[in-house]
Tab-separated table of C-alpha atoms in Angstrom:
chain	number	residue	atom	x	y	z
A	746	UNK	CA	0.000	0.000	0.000
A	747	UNK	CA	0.969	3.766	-0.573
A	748	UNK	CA	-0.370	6.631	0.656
A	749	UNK	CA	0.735	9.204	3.120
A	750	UNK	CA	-0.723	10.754	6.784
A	751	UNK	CA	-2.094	14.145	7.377
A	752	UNK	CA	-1.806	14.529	11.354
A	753	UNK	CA	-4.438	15.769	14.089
A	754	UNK	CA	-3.842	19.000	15.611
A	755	UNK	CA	-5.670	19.896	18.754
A	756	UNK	CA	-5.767	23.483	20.521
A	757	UNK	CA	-7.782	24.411	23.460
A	758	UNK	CA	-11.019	24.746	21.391
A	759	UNK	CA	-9.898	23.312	18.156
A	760	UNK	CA	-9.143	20.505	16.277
A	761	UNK	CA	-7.263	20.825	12.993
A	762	UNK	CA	-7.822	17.396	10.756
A	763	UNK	CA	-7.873	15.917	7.438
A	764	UNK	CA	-11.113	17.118	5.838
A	765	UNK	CA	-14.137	14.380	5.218
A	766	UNK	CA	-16.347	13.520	2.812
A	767	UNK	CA	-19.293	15.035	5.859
A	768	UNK	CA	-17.700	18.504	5.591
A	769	UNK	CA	-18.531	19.038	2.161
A	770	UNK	CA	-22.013	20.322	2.765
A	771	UNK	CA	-21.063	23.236	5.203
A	772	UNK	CA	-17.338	23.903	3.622
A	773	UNK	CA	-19.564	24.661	0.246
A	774	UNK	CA	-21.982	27.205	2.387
A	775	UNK	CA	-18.718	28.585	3.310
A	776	UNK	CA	-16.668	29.100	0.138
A	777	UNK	CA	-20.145	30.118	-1.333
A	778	UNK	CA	-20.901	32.866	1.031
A	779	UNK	CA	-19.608	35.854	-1.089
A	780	UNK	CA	-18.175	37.662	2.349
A	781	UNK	CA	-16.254	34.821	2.778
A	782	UNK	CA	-15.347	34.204	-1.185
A	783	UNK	CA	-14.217	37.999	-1.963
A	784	UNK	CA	-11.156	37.016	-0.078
A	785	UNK	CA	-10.128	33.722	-1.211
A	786	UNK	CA	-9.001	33.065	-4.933
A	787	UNK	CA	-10.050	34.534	-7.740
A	788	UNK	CA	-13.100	36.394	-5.176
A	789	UNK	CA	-16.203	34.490	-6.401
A	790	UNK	CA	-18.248	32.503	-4.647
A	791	UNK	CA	-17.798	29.267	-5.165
A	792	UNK	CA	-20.885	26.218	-6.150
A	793	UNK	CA	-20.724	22.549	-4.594
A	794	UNK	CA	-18.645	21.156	-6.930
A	795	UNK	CA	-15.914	23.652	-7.204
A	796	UNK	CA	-16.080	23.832	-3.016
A	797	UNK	CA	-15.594	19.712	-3.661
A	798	UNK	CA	-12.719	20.512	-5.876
A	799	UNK	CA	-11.091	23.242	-3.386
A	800	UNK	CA	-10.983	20.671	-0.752
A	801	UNK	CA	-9.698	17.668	-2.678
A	802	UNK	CA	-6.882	19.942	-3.792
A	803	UNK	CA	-6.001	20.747	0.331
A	804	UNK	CA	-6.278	17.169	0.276
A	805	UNK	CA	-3.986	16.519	-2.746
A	806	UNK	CA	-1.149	18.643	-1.569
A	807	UNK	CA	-0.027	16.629	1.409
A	808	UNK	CA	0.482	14.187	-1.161
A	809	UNK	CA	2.285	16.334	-3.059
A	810	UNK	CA	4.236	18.594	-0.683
A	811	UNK	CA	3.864	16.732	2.518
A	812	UNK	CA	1.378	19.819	4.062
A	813	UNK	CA	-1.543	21.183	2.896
A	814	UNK	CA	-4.654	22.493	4.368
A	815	UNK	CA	-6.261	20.987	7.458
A	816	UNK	CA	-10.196	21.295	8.414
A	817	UNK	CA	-10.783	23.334	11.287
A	818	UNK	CA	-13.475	21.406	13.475
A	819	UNK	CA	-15.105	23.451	16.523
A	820	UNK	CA	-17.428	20.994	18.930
A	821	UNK	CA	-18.160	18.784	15.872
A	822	UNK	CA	-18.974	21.432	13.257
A	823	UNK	CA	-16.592	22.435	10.297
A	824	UNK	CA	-15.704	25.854	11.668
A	825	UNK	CA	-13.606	26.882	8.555
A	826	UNK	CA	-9.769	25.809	6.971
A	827	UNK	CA	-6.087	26.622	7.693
A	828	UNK	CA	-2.857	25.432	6.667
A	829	UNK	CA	0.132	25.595	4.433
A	830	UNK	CA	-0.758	26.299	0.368
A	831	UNK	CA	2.204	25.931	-1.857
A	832	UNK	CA	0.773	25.624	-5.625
A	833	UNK	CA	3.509	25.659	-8.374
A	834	UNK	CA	2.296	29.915	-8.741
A	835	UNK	CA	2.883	30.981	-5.211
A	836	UNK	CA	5.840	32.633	-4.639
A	837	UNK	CA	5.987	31.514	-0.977
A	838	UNK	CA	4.604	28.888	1.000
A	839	UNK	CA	1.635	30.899	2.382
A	840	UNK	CA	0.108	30.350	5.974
A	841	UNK	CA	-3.338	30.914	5.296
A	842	UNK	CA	-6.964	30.749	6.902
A	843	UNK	CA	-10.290	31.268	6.603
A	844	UNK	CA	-13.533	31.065	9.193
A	845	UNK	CA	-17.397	30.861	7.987
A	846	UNK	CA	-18.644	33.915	9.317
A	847	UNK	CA	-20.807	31.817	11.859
A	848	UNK	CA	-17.888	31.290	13.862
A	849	UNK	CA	-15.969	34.545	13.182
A	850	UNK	CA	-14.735	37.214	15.829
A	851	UNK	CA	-14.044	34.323	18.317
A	852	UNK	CA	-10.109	34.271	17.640
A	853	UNK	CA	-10.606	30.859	15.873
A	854	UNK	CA	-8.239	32.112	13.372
A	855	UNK	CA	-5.602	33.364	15.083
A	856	UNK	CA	-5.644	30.185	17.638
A	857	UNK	CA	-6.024	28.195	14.192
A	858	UNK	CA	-2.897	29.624	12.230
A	859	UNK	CA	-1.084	29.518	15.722
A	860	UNK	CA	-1.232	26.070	16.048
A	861	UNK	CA	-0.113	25.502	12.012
A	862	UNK	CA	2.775	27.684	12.718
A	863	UNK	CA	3.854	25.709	15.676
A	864	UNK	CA	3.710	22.517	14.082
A	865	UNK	CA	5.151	24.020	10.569
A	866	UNK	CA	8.128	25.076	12.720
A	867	UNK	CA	8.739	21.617	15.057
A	868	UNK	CA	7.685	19.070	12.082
A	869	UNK	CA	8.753	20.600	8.755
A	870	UNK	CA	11.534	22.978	9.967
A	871	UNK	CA	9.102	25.936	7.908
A	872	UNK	CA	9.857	28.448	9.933
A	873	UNK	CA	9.324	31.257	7.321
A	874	UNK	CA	6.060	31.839	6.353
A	875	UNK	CA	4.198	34.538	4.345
A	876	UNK	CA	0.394	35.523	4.384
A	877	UNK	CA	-0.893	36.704	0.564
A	878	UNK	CA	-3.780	39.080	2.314
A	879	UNK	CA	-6.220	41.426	0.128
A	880	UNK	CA	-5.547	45.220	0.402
A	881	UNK	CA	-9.088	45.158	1.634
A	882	UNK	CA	-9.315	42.586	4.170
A	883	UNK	CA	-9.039	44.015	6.967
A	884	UNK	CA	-9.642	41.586	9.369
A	885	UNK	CA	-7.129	39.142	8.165
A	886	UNK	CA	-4.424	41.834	8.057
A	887	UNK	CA	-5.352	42.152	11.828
A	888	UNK	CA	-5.079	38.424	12.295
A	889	UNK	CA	-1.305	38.747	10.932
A	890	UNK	CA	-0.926	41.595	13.413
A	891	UNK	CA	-1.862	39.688	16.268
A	892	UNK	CA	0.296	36.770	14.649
A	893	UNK	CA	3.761	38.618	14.729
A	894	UNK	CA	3.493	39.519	11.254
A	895	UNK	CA	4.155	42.190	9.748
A	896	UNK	CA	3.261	43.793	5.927
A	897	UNK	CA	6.631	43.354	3.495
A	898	UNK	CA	5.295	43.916	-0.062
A	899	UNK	CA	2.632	44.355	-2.297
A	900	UNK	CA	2.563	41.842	-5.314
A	901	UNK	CA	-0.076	40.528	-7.805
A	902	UNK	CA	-1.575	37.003	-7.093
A	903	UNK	CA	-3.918	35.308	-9.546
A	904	UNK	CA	-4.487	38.800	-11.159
A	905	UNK	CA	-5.311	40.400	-8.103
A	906	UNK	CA	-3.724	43.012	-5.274
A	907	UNK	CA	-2.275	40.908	-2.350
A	908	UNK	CA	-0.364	42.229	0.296
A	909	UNK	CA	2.821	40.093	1.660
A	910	UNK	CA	2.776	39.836	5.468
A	911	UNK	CA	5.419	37.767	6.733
A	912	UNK	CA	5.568	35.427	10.464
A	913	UNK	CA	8.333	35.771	12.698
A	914	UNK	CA	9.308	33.265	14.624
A	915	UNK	CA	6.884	30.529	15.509
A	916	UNK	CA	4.873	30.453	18.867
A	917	UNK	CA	6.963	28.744	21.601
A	918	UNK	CA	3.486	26.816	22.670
A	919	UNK	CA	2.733	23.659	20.642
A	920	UNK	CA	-0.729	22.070	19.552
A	921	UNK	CA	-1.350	18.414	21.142
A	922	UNK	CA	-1.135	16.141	18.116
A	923	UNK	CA	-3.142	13.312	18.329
A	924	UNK	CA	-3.934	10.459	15.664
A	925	UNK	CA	-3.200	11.359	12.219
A	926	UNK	CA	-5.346	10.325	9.153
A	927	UNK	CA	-4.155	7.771	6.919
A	928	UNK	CA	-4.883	8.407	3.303
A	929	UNK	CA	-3.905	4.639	1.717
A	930	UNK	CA	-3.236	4.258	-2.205
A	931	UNK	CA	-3.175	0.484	-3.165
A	932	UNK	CA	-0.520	-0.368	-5.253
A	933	UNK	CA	-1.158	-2.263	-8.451
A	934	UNK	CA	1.124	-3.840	-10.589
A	935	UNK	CA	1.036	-5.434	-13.950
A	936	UNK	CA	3.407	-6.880	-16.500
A	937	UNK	CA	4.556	-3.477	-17.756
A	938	UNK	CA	3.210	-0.897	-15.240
A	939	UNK	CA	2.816	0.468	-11.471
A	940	UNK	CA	-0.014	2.296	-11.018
A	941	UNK	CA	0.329	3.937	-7.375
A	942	UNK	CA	-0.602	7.510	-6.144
A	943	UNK	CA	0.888	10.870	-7.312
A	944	UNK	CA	3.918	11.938	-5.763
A	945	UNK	CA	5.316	15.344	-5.750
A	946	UNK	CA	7.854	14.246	-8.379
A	947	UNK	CA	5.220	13.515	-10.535
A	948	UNK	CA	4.322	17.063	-11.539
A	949	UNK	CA	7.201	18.280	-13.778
A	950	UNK	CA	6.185	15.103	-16.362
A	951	UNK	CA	2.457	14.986	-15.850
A	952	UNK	CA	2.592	18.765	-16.782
């Protein structure tokens, strides 16, 4: 078998996790809500299929880069995403986040992208990490504030203003990492051929 592990993260009212095939319904109310979408992407809302496709790609990148985005679970309910996004056009690894406005103004975020940090730092050795923030969003900008971060550059990101804030050093205080999530490929094998799952190697050909 192949595959690869996404871990467990747990904060004092958090859990950070693999995303599930149950989150789909209220991760698609999320990245469909146009206060939420105006800051994520290209800005527009997104339907349940592309909200399908948004998460599969989190999903795809641990395979792919070894981190990726986790689900951000508050007393059961998908609360919103954050993690590590590293697609062949950023020009950084970017710490980034998001909350469904249900659950905003809380400090989700912050304790979220605290957490990521933390365990970006102690089990990657990232410990330089940008946020790609819209001139306009204000209340992410003051997320990076709280963060330690602080606004470097502005730059164009999929055809759009984004301002660069970059972390300092990581929070001293780690999440509690419990049991990851195994994502198993089977491995088949015929006369000729391996087919097995995508590995990060695999992009320069596949492209």
């Amino acid at each position: 078998m192949d595959g690869f592990e996404i871990p467990t993260l747990r904060t004092p009212r958090l859990t950070l996790r693999a995303f599930r095939a149950d989150d789909m319904q209220a991760y698609a109310a999320m990245l469909g809500d146009p206060a939420v979408a105006r800051f994520l992407g290209t800005g527009k809302p997104r339907d349940a299929a592309e909200s399908w496709e948004a998460a599969a790609r989190g999903l795809g990148q641990w395979a792919l880069r070894g981190h990726g985005l986790f689900a951000v679970e508050h007393d059961g309910v998908l609360a919103g995403h954050a993690g590590i996004l590293s697609p062949p056009a950023w020009p950084h690894p970017e710490l980034a986040y998001a909350i469904a406005p249900a659950w905003q103004r809380r400090g989700f975020a912050t304790e979220a992208a605290q957490a990521v940090r933390a365990w970006a730092a102690a089990a990657l050795g990232m410990r330089d990490l940008v946020s790609f923030i819209r001139p306009e969003n204000a209340p992410s900008a003051a997320v990076a504030r709280r963060l330690g971060a602080r606004h470097e550059a502005a730059i164009e990101l999929m055809g759009l203003a984004a301002q660069v804030w970059r972390h300092g050093p990581p929070p001293d205080a780690a999440p509690r990492i419990a049991a990851p999530t195994r994502i198993a490929n089977p491995v088949l094998e015929t006369e000729r051929l391996v087919l097995r799952g995508f590995r990060g190697a695999d992009n320069a050909p596949i492209c």
